[in-house]
PDB file of C-alpha atoms in Angstrom:
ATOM      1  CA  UNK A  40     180.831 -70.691-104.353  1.00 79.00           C
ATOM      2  CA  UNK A  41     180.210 -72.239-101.082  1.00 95.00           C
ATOM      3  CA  UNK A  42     179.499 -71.172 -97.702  1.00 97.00           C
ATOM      4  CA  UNK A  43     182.846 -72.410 -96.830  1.00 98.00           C
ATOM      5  CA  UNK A  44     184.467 -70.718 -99.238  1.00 98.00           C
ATOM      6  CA  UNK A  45     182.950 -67.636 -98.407  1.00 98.00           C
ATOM      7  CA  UNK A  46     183.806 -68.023 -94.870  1.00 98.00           C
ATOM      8  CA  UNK A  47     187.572 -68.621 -96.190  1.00 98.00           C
ATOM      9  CA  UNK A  48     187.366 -64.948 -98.461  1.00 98.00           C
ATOM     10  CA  UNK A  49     185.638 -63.114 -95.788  1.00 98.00           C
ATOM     11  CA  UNK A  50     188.497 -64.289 -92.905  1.00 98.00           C
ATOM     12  CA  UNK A  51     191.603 -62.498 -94.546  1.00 98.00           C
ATOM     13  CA  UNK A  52     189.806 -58.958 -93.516  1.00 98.00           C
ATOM     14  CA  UNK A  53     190.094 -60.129 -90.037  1.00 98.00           C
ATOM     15  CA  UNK A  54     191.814 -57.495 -87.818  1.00 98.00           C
ATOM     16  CA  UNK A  55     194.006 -60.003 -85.471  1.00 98.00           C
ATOM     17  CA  UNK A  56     196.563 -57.841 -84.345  1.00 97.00           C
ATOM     18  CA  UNK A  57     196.632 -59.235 -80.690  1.00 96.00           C
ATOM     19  CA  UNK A  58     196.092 -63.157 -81.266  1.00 95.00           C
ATOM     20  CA  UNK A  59     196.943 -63.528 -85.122  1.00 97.00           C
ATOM     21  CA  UNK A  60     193.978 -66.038 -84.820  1.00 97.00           C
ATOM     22  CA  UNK A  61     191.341 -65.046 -88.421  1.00 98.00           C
ATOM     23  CA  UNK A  62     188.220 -66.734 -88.784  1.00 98.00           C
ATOM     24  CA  UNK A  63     185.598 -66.509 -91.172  1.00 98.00           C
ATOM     25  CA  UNK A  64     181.778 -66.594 -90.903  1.00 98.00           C
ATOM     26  CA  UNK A  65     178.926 -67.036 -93.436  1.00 98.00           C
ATOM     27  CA  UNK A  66     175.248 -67.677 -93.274  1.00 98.00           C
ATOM     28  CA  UNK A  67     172.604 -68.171 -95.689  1.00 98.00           C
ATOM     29  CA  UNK A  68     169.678 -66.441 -94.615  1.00 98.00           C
ATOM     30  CA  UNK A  69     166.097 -67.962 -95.311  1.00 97.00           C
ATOM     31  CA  UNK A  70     165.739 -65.661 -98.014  1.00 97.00           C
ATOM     32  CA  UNK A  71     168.829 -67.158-100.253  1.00 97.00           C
ATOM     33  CA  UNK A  72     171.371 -63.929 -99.674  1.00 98.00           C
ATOM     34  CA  UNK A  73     174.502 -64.870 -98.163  1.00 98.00           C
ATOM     35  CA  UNK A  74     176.531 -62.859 -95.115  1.00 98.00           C
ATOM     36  CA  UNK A  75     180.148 -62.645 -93.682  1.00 98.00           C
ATOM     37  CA  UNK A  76     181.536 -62.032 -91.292  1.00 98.00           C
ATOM     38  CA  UNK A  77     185.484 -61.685 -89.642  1.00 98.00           C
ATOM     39  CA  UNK A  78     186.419 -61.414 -86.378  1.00 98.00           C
ATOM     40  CA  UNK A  79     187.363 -58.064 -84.757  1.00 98.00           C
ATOM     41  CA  UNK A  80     189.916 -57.447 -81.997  1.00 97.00           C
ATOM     42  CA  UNK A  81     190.091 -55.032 -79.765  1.00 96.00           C
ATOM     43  CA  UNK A  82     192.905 -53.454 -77.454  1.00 95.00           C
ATOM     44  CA  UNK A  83     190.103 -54.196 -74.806  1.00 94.00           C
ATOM     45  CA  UNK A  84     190.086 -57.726 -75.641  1.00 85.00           C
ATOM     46  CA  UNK A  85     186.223 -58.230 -74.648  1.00 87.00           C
ATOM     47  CA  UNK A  86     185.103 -55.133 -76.585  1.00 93.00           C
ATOM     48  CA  UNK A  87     186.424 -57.300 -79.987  1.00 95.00           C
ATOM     49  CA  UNK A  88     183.702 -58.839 -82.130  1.00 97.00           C
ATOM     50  CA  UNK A  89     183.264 -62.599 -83.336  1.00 98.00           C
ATOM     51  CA  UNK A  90     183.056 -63.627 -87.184  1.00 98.00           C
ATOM     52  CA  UNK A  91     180.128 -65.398 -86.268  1.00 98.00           C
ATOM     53  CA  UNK A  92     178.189 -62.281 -84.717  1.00 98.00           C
ATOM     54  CA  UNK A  93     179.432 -59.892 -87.717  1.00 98.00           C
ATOM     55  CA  UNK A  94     178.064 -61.804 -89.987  1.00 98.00           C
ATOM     56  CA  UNK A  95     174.807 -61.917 -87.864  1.00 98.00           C
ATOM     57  CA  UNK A  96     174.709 -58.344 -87.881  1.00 98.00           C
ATOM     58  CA  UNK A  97     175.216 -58.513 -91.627  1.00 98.00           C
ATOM     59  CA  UNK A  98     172.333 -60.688 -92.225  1.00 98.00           C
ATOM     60  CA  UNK A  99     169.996 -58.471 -89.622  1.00 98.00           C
ATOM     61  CA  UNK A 100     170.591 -55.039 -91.613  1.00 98.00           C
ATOM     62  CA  UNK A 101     169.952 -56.442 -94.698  1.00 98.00           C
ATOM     63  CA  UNK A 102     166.349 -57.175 -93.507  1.00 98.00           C
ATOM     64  CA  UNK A 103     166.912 -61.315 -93.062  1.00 98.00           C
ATOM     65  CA  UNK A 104     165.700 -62.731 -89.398  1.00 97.00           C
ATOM     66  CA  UNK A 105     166.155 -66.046 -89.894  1.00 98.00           C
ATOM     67  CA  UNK A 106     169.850 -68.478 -90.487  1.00 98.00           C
ATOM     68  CA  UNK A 107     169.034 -71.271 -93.031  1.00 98.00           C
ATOM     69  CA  UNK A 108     173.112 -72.463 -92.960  1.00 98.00           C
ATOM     70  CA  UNK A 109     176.175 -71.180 -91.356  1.00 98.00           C
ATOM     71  CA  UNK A 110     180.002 -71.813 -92.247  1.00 98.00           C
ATOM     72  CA  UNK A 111     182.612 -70.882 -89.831  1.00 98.00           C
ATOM     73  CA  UNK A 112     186.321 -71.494 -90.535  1.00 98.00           C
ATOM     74  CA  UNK A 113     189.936 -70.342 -88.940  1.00 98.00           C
ATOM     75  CA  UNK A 114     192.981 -71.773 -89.125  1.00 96.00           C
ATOM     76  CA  UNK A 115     193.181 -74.475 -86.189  1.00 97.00           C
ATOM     77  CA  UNK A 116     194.214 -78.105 -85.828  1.00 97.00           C
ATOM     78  CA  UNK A 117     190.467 -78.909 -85.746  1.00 97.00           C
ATOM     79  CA  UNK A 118     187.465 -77.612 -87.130  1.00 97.00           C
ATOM     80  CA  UNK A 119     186.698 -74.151 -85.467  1.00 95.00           C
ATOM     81  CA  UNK A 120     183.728 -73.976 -83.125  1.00 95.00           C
ATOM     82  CA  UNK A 121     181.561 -70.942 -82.124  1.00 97.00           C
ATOM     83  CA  UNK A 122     182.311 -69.898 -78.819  1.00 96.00           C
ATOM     84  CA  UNK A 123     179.375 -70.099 -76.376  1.00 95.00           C
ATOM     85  CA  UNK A 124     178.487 -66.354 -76.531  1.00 95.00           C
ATOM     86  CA  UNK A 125     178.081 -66.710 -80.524  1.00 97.00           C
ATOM     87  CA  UNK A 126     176.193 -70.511 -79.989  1.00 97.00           C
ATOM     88  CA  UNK A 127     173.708 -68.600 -77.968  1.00 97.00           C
ATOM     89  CA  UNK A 128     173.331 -66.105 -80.769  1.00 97.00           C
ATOM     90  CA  UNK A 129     173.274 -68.587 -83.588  1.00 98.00           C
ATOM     91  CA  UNK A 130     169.797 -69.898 -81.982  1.00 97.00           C
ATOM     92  CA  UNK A 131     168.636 -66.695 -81.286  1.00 96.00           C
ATOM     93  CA  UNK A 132     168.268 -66.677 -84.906  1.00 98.00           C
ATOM     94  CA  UNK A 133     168.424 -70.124 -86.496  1.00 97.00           C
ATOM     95  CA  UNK A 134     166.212 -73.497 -85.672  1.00 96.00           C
ATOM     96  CA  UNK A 135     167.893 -76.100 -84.077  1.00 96.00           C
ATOM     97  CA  UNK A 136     167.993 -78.679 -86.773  1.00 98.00           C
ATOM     98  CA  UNK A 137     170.090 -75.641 -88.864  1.00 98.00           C
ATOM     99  CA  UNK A 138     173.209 -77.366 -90.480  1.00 98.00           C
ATOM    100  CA  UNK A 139     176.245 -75.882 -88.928  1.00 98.00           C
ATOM    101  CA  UNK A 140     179.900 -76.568 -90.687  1.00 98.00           C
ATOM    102  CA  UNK A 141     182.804 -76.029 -89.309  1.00 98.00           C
ATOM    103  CA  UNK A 142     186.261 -76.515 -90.829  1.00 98.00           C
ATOM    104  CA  UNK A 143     189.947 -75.563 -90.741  1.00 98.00           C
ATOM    105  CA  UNK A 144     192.023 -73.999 -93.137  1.00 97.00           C
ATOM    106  CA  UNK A 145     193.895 -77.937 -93.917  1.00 97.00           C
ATOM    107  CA  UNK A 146     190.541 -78.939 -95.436  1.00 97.00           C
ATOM    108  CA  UNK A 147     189.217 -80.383 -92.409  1.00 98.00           C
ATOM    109  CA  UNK A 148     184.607 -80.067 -92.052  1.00 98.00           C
ATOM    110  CA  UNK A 149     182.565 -80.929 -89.691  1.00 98.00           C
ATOM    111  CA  UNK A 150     178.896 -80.599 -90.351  1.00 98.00           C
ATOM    112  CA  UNK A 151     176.647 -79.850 -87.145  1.00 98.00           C
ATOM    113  CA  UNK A 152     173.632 -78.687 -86.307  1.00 98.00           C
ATOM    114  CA  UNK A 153     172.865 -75.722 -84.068  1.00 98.00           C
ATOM    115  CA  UNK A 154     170.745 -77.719 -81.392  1.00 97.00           C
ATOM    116  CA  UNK A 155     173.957 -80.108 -80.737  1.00 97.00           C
ATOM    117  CA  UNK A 156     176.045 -76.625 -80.703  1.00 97.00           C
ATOM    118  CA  UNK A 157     174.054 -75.767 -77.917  1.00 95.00           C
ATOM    119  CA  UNK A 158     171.733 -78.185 -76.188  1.00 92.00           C
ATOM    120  CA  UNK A 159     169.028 -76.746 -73.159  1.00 89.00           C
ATOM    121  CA  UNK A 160     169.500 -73.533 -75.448  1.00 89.00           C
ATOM    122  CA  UNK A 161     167.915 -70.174 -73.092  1.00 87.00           C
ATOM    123  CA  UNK A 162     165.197 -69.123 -75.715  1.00 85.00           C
ATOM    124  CA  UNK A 163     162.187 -66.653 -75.119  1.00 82.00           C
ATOM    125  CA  UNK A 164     159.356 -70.108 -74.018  1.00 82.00           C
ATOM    126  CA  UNK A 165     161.751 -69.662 -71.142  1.00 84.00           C
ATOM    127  CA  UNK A 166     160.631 -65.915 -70.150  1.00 84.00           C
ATOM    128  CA  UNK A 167     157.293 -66.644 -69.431  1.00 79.00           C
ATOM    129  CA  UNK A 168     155.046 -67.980 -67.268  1.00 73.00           C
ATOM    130  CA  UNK A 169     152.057 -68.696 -69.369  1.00 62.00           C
TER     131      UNK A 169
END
């Protein structure tokens, strides 16, 4: 099965009650496993939780630091793109030359990286002085 794929499983347990709008994250960490994610809403539509952070969290309690490959997929007219909160976090945690696909539920992939996702990325060299 491929990241895709499990991007496409993982997005049907997406609680959408507000937007209707399901999408599907999944990452292979650098240690092989694979994690999902779905997106959350919330009442308090900020307090809500993106596929791409769930699966994140996923991948950090299971012990992995590091993103080798991400999927992301939802049912658009184009391929879905992390927002910029979730770009941010995909760096925290992946390199920038990590290969990024995106895709829509018609069949429809882009492949990316996470650098072009988010170029000047704010990264720790940035905190210090020395």
């Amino acid at each position: 099965m491929s990241l895709i794929d499990d991007a496409r499983a993982v997005r049907e347990n997406a609680h959408v009650p507000y937007s209707g709008f399901k999408v599907g994250a999944a990452i292979r960490g650098a240690g092989g496993g694979v994690y999902v994610g779905c997106n959350v809403e919330n009442v308090a539509y900020p307090e809500g939780t993106c596929a791409e952070a769930g699966a994140i969290a996923a991948m950090v309690a299971a012990g992995e630091k590091e993103i080798a490959e991400i999927a992301v997929i939802a049912d658009s007219p184009v391929p879905v793109s992390p927002c910029g909160g979730c770009r941010q976090k995909l760096a925290e945690f992946g390199a920038e030359d990590v290969k990024v696909t995106l895709a829509n539920t018609d069949g429809t992939v882009q492949e990316t990286t996470i650098g072009a996702l988010l170029p000047g990325v704010f990264d720790a060299a940035q905190m210090s002085r020395t």
